[in-house]
XYZ file of C-alpha atoms in Angstrom:
585
model
C 79.870 106.927 121.843
C 79.900 103.476 120.251
C 77.011 101.055 120.364
C 78.847 98.901 122.881
C 79.241 101.874 125.216
C 75.624 102.973 124.961
C 73.925 103.177 128.377
C 71.145 100.618 128.862
C 67.640 101.665 127.916
C 65.175 102.163 130.789
C 62.370 100.839 128.584
C 61.242 97.321 129.457
C 58.493 96.243 127.043
C 57.347 92.774 126.098
C 55.925 91.853 122.723
C 52.501 91.483 124.335
C 52.655 95.071 125.640
C 53.605 96.403 122.201
C 50.136 95.751 120.802
C 48.692 98.555 118.709
C 45.595 100.419 119.800
C 42.413 99.279 117.988
C 42.366 101.355 114.810
C 38.589 101.798 114.693
C 38.465 103.063 118.278
C 41.442 105.381 117.779
C 39.962 106.848 114.594
C 36.560 107.317 116.263
C 38.222 109.155 119.153
C 40.131 111.446 116.779
C 37.026 112.100 114.667
C 34.904 112.994 117.684
C 37.632 115.245 119.052
C 38.112 117.088 115.753
C 34.434 117.598 114.928
C 33.476 118.811 118.415
C 34.192 122.521 118.334
C 34.323 122.938 114.574
C 30.692 122.076 113.854
C 27.653 123.896 115.191
C 29.131 126.867 117.021
C 29.403 130.539 116.202
C 32.654 132.508 115.933
C 33.843 133.263 119.460
C 35.337 136.433 120.844
C 39.037 136.781 120.113
C 41.138 135.456 117.261
C 38.280 133.237 116.039
C 35.953 136.053 114.960
C 38.838 138.388 114.071
C 40.201 135.900 111.539
C 36.763 135.469 109.973
C 36.543 139.242 109.617
C 39.867 139.330 107.761
C 38.734 136.486 105.490
C 35.574 138.353 104.523
C 37.619 141.510 103.964
C 39.858 139.578 101.550
C 36.850 138.496 99.517
C 35.626 142.084 99.270
C 38.991 143.678 98.450
C 41.316 143.689 95.457
C 44.598 141.819 95.074
C 46.758 144.172 97.228
C 44.409 143.332 100.100
C 45.567 139.702 99.842
C 49.177 140.774 100.463
C 48.262 142.903 103.486
C 44.876 141.923 105.015
C 43.384 144.787 106.990
C 40.157 146.160 108.396
C 40.038 149.954 108.691
C 43.652 150.252 109.741
C 43.774 147.005 111.773
C 46.307 144.738 110.053
C 46.807 140.963 110.271
C 50.225 139.430 110.932
C 49.381 136.209 109.069
C 48.616 135.546 105.418
C 48.245 131.829 104.707
C 45.503 131.018 107.282
C 43.348 133.875 106.022
C 43.951 132.890 102.416
C 42.840 129.316 103.082
C 39.732 130.412 104.969
C 38.739 132.967 102.329
C 39.200 130.485 99.485
C 37.126 127.914 101.363
C 34.324 130.456 101.840
C 34.421 131.351 98.148
C 34.294 127.678 97.121
C 31.497 126.623 99.495
C 29.308 129.747 99.535
C 27.525 128.775 96.262
C 26.550 125.502 97.973
C 24.806 127.373 100.775
C 27.428 126.632 103.442
C 27.577 129.428 106.074
C 30.757 131.487 105.989
C 31.794 130.571 109.542
C 31.511 126.835 108.864
C 33.226 127.073 105.469
C 36.128 129.004 106.997
C 36.671 126.266 109.580
C 37.022 123.410 107.083
C 40.736 124.018 106.290
C 41.482 124.336 110.005
C 39.694 121.072 110.781
C 41.884 119.393 108.171
C 44.948 121.046 109.706
C 44.044 119.623 113.132
C 43.871 116.184 111.501
C 47.302 116.910 110.022
C 48.618 117.873 113.472
C 47.506 114.562 114.962
C 48.847 112.548 112.014
C 52.213 114.364 111.910
C 52.746 113.895 115.648
C 51.960 110.181 115.366
C 54.343 109.770 112.422
C 57.161 111.742 114.062
C 57.061 109.643 117.234
C 56.945 106.407 115.237
C 60.180 107.353 113.463
C 61.852 108.515 116.668
C 60.877 105.259 118.398
C 62.769 103.339 115.697
C 66.035 104.947 116.824
C 68.299 102.284 118.362
C 68.606 104.246 121.607
C 64.830 104.448 122.009
C 64.265 100.704 121.705
C 63.554 98.613 124.837
C 66.152 96.309 126.360
C 66.528 92.804 124.966
C 65.370 90.001 127.255
C 67.747 87.175 128.135
C 65.447 84.526 126.647
C 63.671 86.657 124.024
C 60.149 88.003 124.049
C 61.004 91.699 123.971
C 58.950 93.986 121.739
C 59.718 93.976 118.031
C 61.019 97.381 116.813
C 58.110 98.079 114.463
C 55.406 97.068 116.903
C 57.066 99.048 119.693
C 57.261 102.141 117.482
C 53.561 101.907 116.556
C 52.507 101.426 120.170
C 54.596 104.387 121.316
C 53.170 106.546 118.506
C 49.654 105.595 119.629
C 50.604 106.728 123.130
C 51.886 110.075 121.810
C 48.639 110.637 119.916
C 46.640 109.935 123.068
C 48.922 112.235 125.086
C 48.332 115.062 122.603
C 44.549 114.667 122.746
C 44.695 114.513 126.544
C 46.550 117.841 126.818
C 44.096 120.451 128.103
C 45.518 123.391 126.173
C 44.954 121.760 122.802
C 41.153 121.811 122.964
C 40.182 125.417 122.353
C 43.243 126.735 120.521
C 43.320 123.936 117.946
C 39.584 124.313 117.207
C 39.700 127.982 116.207
C 39.819 129.198 112.621
C 42.795 131.357 113.561
C 46.526 131.624 112.757
C 47.579 129.789 115.942
C 45.821 126.613 114.783
C 47.598 126.809 111.423
C 50.948 127.403 113.126
C 50.337 124.309 115.255
C 49.836 122.176 112.144
C 52.952 123.444 110.408
C 55.036 123.103 113.583
C 53.915 119.461 113.807
C 54.811 119.003 110.124
C 58.286 120.428 110.799
C 58.589 118.003 113.724
C 57.732 115.117 111.402
C 60.213 116.286 108.750
C 63.040 116.539 111.264
C 62.156 113.127 112.724
C 62.373 111.360 109.350
C 65.425 113.297 108.145
C 68.083 110.609 108.841
C 66.186 107.975 106.829
C 64.528 110.056 104.097
C 66.559 113.218 103.723
C 65.097 114.264 100.344
C 61.485 113.899 101.488
C 62.359 115.518 104.800
C 63.891 118.575 103.135
C 60.836 119.086 100.932
C 58.450 118.768 103.867
C 60.636 120.982 106.034
C 60.767 123.668 103.350
C 56.972 123.615 103.024
C 56.463 123.648 106.791
C 58.851 126.512 107.476
C 57.546 128.626 104.607
C 53.996 128.015 105.833
C 55.023 128.987 109.383
C 56.518 132.230 108.122
C 53.345 132.987 106.130
C 51.206 132.131 109.159
C 52.655 134.802 111.404
C 55.499 132.829 113.042
C 58.642 133.716 111.034
C 60.927 133.717 114.066
C 59.821 130.198 114.938
C 60.478 129.121 111.338
C 64.033 130.440 111.528
C 64.507 128.652 114.855
C 63.413 125.343 113.345
C 65.733 125.916 110.379
C 68.624 126.388 112.812
C 67.695 123.151 114.597
C 67.717 121.362 111.253
C 71.227 122.642 110.569
C 72.422 121.411 113.956
C 70.696 118.056 113.577
C 72.428 116.754 110.439
C 73.653 113.257 111.427
C 77.401 113.028 111.876
C 77.536 109.493 110.544
C 76.472 110.522 107.027
C 79.006 110.620 104.237
C 80.766 113.934 103.589
C 79.019 114.373 100.248
C 75.593 113.693 101.706
C 76.168 116.062 104.604
C 77.466 118.798 102.267
C 74.415 118.441 100.040
C 72.014 118.549 102.974
C 73.730 121.517 104.613
C 73.673 123.429 101.330
C 69.938 122.816 100.973
C 69.257 123.849 104.564
C 71.340 127.019 104.292
C 69.533 127.928 101.101
C 66.238 127.309 102.867
C 67.263 129.489 105.826
C 68.327 132.306 103.493
C 65.041 132.065 101.602
C 63.127 132.202 104.877
C 65.087 135.255 106.014
C 64.312 136.970 102.706
C 60.652 136.018 103.016
C 60.463 137.400 106.561
C 62.070 140.674 105.464
C 59.772 140.998 102.465
C 56.674 140.339 104.546
C 57.845 142.915 107.043
C 58.208 145.480 104.257
C 54.689 144.682 103.043
C 53.434 144.980 106.642
C 51.726 141.651 106.157
C 53.695 139.992 108.943
C 54.745 142.852 111.178
C 56.904 141.484 113.963
C 55.945 142.869 117.364
C 58.734 143.914 119.669
C 59.257 141.525 122.616
C 57.519 142.553 125.809
C 59.373 141.178 128.811
C 57.471 139.976 131.835
C 57.824 142.124 134.909
C 56.627 141.695 138.476
C 55.775 138.652 140.552
C 52.179 138.570 139.353
C 53.250 138.210 135.729
C 55.485 135.251 136.534
C 52.819 133.606 138.706
C 50.306 133.991 135.880
C 52.759 132.335 133.495
C 53.342 129.482 135.950
C 49.599 128.841 136.298
C 49.247 128.872 132.522
C 52.105 126.391 132.094
C 50.705 124.048 134.728
C 47.180 123.704 133.349
C 47.781 124.336 129.651
C 50.298 121.509 129.223
C 48.657 119.065 131.674
C 49.128 116.046 131.735
C 52.024 116.160 129.274
C 54.433 118.148 131.454
C 54.705 115.745 134.446
C 55.140 112.817 132.049
C 57.776 114.764 130.098
C 59.692 115.500 133.308
C 59.523 111.813 134.226
C 60.884 110.947 130.781
C 63.840 113.298 131.167
C 64.658 111.734 134.537
C 64.352 108.089 133.510
C 66.147 108.567 130.166
C 68.804 110.949 131.531
C 71.674 108.560 130.772
C 70.691 108.438 127.094
C 70.389 112.202 126.756
C 73.949 112.741 125.502
C 73.989 109.701 123.225
C 74.056 109.944 119.472
C 70.317 109.239 119.125
C 67.763 111.996 118.786
C 64.624 110.534 120.362
C 65.104 112.797 123.409
C 67.010 115.788 122.119
C 64.823 116.531 119.089
C 61.426 116.821 120.859
C 63.079 118.639 123.780
C 64.641 121.196 121.440
C 61.392 121.661 119.506
C 59.444 122.149 122.744
C 62.045 124.551 124.147
C 61.666 127.112 121.338
C 57.988 128.006 121.986
C 58.376 127.474 125.743
C 61.179 130.020 125.915
C 59.156 132.401 123.769
C 56.271 132.103 126.231
C 58.578 132.636 129.222
C 60.496 135.655 127.944
C 57.687 137.405 126.072
C 53.978 137.955 126.613
C 52.982 135.657 123.741
C 51.109 133.360 126.140
C 48.918 130.446 125.106
C 49.300 131.045 121.358
C 52.986 130.185 121.594
C 52.604 127.382 124.130
C 50.228 125.653 121.730
C 53.130 124.986 119.354
C 55.053 123.070 122.030
C 52.340 120.462 122.534
C 53.305 117.939 119.779
C 56.888 117.746 121.065
C 55.720 117.538 124.701
C 53.377 114.704 123.717
C 56.366 112.858 122.234
C 58.298 113.248 125.472
C 55.242 112.124 127.453
C 54.962 108.969 125.341
C 58.545 108.012 126.165
C 57.525 107.797 129.828
C 55.136 104.914 129.102
C 57.706 102.071 128.804
C 59.275 103.107 132.123
C 56.136 103.021 134.299
C 55.740 100.525 137.088
C 52.429 98.763 137.557
C 51.654 100.888 140.634
C 52.269 104.142 138.744
C 50.018 103.058 135.875
C 47.259 102.101 138.324
C 47.527 105.478 140.069
C 47.155 107.309 136.716
C 44.118 105.182 135.834
C 42.225 105.744 139.064
C 43.101 109.437 139.281
C 41.959 109.973 135.702
C 38.717 108.071 136.218
C 37.814 110.141 139.272
C 38.949 113.447 137.748
C 37.143 113.259 134.414
C 34.096 111.463 135.756
C 33.734 114.261 138.302
C 33.965 116.947 135.643
C 31.539 115.058 133.409
C 29.017 114.969 136.263
C 29.489 118.716 136.833
C 28.800 119.472 133.162
C 25.655 117.318 133.169
C 24.371 118.813 136.454
C 24.840 122.385 135.227
C 23.053 121.522 131.971
C 20.110 120.059 133.885
C 20.049 123.201 136.035
C 19.958 125.382 132.920
C 17.061 123.404 131.511
C 14.962 122.912 134.663
C 16.214 125.359 137.283
C 17.129 122.445 139.581
C 19.539 122.381 141.396
C 18.955 126.025 142.248
C 22.539 127.078 142.962
C 24.023 126.096 139.554
C 20.991 127.676 137.855
C 21.607 130.915 139.781
C 25.277 130.896 138.775
C 24.346 130.531 135.103
C 21.825 133.380 135.412
C 24.504 135.578 136.979
C 27.116 134.819 134.331
C 24.708 134.974 131.374
C 21.897 137.443 132.163
C 18.676 137.049 130.182
C 19.893 133.765 128.693
C 17.103 131.442 127.501
C 18.225 127.790 127.273
C 17.461 125.770 124.166
C 17.140 121.988 124.043
C 18.786 120.497 120.951
C 18.205 116.819 120.223
C 21.364 116.198 118.116
C 23.593 117.739 120.798
C 21.863 115.763 123.552
C 22.214 112.497 121.624
C 25.919 113.125 120.971
C 26.465 113.862 124.678
C 24.696 110.630 125.698
C 26.758 108.564 123.246
C 29.991 110.197 124.419
C 29.139 109.592 128.075
C 28.326 105.950 127.375
C 31.626 105.518 125.540
C 33.485 107.002 128.510
C 31.799 104.649 130.976
C 32.651 101.680 128.760
C 36.275 102.847 128.484
C 36.592 103.338 132.243
C 35.146 99.899 132.946
C 37.424 98.267 130.400
C 40.593 100.042 131.598
C 40.043 99.364 135.299
C 39.143 95.716 134.722
C 41.387 92.741 134.170
C 42.967 92.691 130.737
C 46.264 92.260 129.016
C 48.800 95.060 129.430
C 49.464 97.445 126.542
C 52.020 100.239 126.320
C 49.543 102.997 125.458
C 46.817 102.092 127.964
C 47.991 104.492 130.672
C 47.041 107.370 128.352
C 43.763 105.886 127.105
C 41.782 107.267 130.039
C 43.345 110.775 130.001
C 42.682 111.092 126.266
C 39.167 109.670 126.546
C 38.361 111.897 129.521
C 39.635 115.060 127.822
C 37.683 114.197 124.673
C 34.560 113.499 126.753
C 34.655 116.843 128.575
C 35.330 118.726 125.343
C 32.457 116.894 123.633
C 30.071 117.649 126.507
C 31.033 121.319 126.499
C 30.538 121.531 122.724
C 27.117 119.876 122.896
C 25.348 120.453 126.219
C 26.851 123.864 126.929
C 27.333 125.060 123.352
C 24.216 127.234 123.161
C 25.113 128.966 126.435
C 28.759 129.366 125.427
C 27.733 130.917 122.119
C 25.497 133.327 124.017
C 28.359 134.386 126.277
C 31.291 134.311 123.849
C 29.771 135.472 120.561
C 28.964 138.994 119.428
C 25.886 137.885 117.522
C 23.438 138.908 120.274
C 24.972 142.347 120.646
C 24.958 143.022 116.897
C 21.373 141.807 116.665
C 20.477 144.309 119.389
C 22.195 147.056 117.390
C 20.131 146.134 114.332
C 16.957 146.156 116.452
C 17.824 149.647 117.705
C 18.125 150.813 114.114
C 14.717 149.343 113.309
C 13.175 151.092 116.327
C 14.457 154.366 114.927
C 12.403 153.726 111.811
C 15.426 152.891 109.674
C 15.942 149.938 107.395
C 19.141 147.901 107.282
C 21.827 150.475 106.359
C 24.270 149.878 103.544
C 27.167 151.205 105.609
C 28.002 152.080 109.192
C 30.793 154.358 110.330
C 32.884 153.305 113.343
C 35.127 154.926 115.915
C 37.409 153.379 118.524
C 36.513 149.753 117.775
C 39.214 147.129 118.185
C 40.100 144.372 115.774
C 37.650 141.892 117.280
C 34.760 144.375 117.425
C 35.336 145.431 113.820
C 35.280 141.799 112.715
C 32.106 141.125 114.735
C 30.346 144.099 113.166
C 31.315 142.838 109.708
C 30.455 139.178 110.382
C 27.178 139.591 112.298
C 26.015 143.031 111.187
C 26.752 142.485 107.476
C 27.519 146.205 107.108
C 30.159 147.907 105.045
C 32.298 149.634 107.648
C 33.728 153.087 107.166
C 35.894 155.195 109.445
C 34.181 158.024 111.316
C 36.676 160.456 109.784
C 35.740 159.426 106.238
C 33.967 162.544 105.003
C 32.811 160.849 101.816
C 31.013 158.004 103.613
C 27.773 159.774 104.726
C 26.553 156.646 106.543
C 23.387 157.106 108.652
C 24.848 155.460 111.764
C 28.020 155.656 113.847
C 29.078 152.775 116.113
C 31.645 153.480 118.822
C 33.099 151.720 121.854
C 31.481 153.245 124.942
C 34.840 153.269 126.729
C 36.276 155.835 124.262
C 33.193 158.031 124.057
C 35.048 160.989 125.547
C 37.836 160.733 122.948
C 35.480 161.393 120.031
C 36.587 164.705 118.461
C 34.203 167.580 119.046
C 33.906 168.256 115.348
C 32.662 164.699 114.822
C 30.466 164.660 117.919
C 28.503 167.630 116.574
C 27.462 165.610 113.526
C 25.892 162.777 115.548
C 23.319 162.332 118.264
C 23.358 159.425 120.694
C 20.574 156.916 120.136
C 21.187 153.752 122.149
C 23.752 152.030 124.409
C 23.994 148.307 123.586
C 25.853 146.106 126.127
C 27.196 142.665 125.341
C 25.041 140.101 127.217
C 27.873 138.427 129.116
C 30.106 141.510 129.543
C 28.421 144.802 130.347
C 31.796 146.571 130.327
C 32.015 145.957 126.575
C 29.135 148.215 125.514
C 28.661 149.870 122.160
C 27.115 153.281 121.577
C 24.931 153.696 118.529
C 24.717 157.249 117.214
C 22.633 158.464 114.308
C 23.479 161.322 112.031
C 22.055 164.595 113.257
C 19.634 166.393 111.000
C 21.278 169.402 109.336
C 20.277 172.761 110.753
C 18.765 174.846 107.962
C 19.485 178.584 108.056
C 16.537 181.009 108.033
C 16.023 182.821 104.709
C 17.454 186.347 104.590
C 15.509 189.075 102.741
C 17.389 190.881 100.028
C 17.914 194.564 100.579
C 15.832 196.881 98.427
C 13.381 194.161 97.507
C 9.718 195.309 97.517
C 6.503 193.461 97.188
C 4.795 193.684 93.891
């Protein structure tokens, strides 16, 4: 399709509306969003504490352990994230930095990289001729560079506003690393037509990092998209050179995936297809809230830009293709939120393309809905915090007591001050956005991003102590240690385990600081055995005879996840047998 036959753009943007977001405000928003959740909290149940356990195991093991991280038979399907966390712990431990905080530093930097790569990818896509707004009859339309910066600011705000990004991107876990490298691949593919050499280098790094982070299939999918996306208007020599490099990269990735599979360092699980209506309804609920508010904006983009979809420009097809890969993986397998997380940068790009097509009424509806929605949730968070501290109102206090039995609230001045500052910033933003001011392209997403950042900040300050109590294993492991002390024993050098899952093993290593040995290890001779209460009956009789039950230790917020502490039974000494024919002298 020639330029003369290109369908008209639905974007109508004046130069005044193409103003960039204030850099200081945008950076402050990103900084607050990144730090909240990485600083001050303990490792939570799930991939967060499991990854920390693997990192500590790497530091204790020899070099083969670094090629196949494991904990008593539980293996990790990712290498690079655990390497980075372990190296960070080793570098910062001499400075007195706690292991959990040191492990999070590389992941905090990777979240910064995710935000920066998404912004850069959308800026390059917005420079495509098909993405530019229509020219006005008497001039005054947005300049290409200013329009691209304003649209990139909108994409960054859309990404921060997406609800599913908050928890998954703030964990020191492989999914957060995969998100960063997926965003880097998005950036490399976006800049490929203008800077093919730089794009190929970045793409090679991103895809290799994805494969080493436990997502080799996704890396191969992105490599295939790169092969399909080589611009047709390039010269034959340039296209041949680029295709050769991409094919070499795909072959290297396939070899890397096979080698990792042989080493069992990135074992690829067989797909598990969803069955039954309940499974599909659960997926639908996850899609609706996890990708909110990006998905309705992305659908609006596809409708308003539908005539440009089959044009030669990639501002629609590239983010749609990159979002489709993880979305299809989530639909046809049970991967769930970990896979959906990787679709968010591309969905944010599609959401940003909806901004230049909004009418004034639609923008006003988004503003007022967002103000009411996030202000309401902010009030709920504050009211529940007051109830935790004072017992008033009684009903929220009773709900907290039911969900977190025996929890004792703790007032923390730094957290309270941060929550007050964040709330004040939100009120100022809401007043500014709903007042009279000049229009700007990105302003319809300022309130959603600010509201999402506010609620995440309040949760990570006002509720953090309670969330740590409910989602960490520290309290349960401290109770196990107390039970050992009550038995008159000092802190043991090792503890044998039976039936513990990956997360429980990591929690015992992180919070208990024990060397863990399998219950079947006859050479261990540890004084204590820790087992999951749910598999008590599966303990072999030969092993059960060597131990006596000492204490059942429930987890404070989940009594179904109890541990049984057993101590080694005293050996039964046989009575002396008199020798025949022996006489007293």
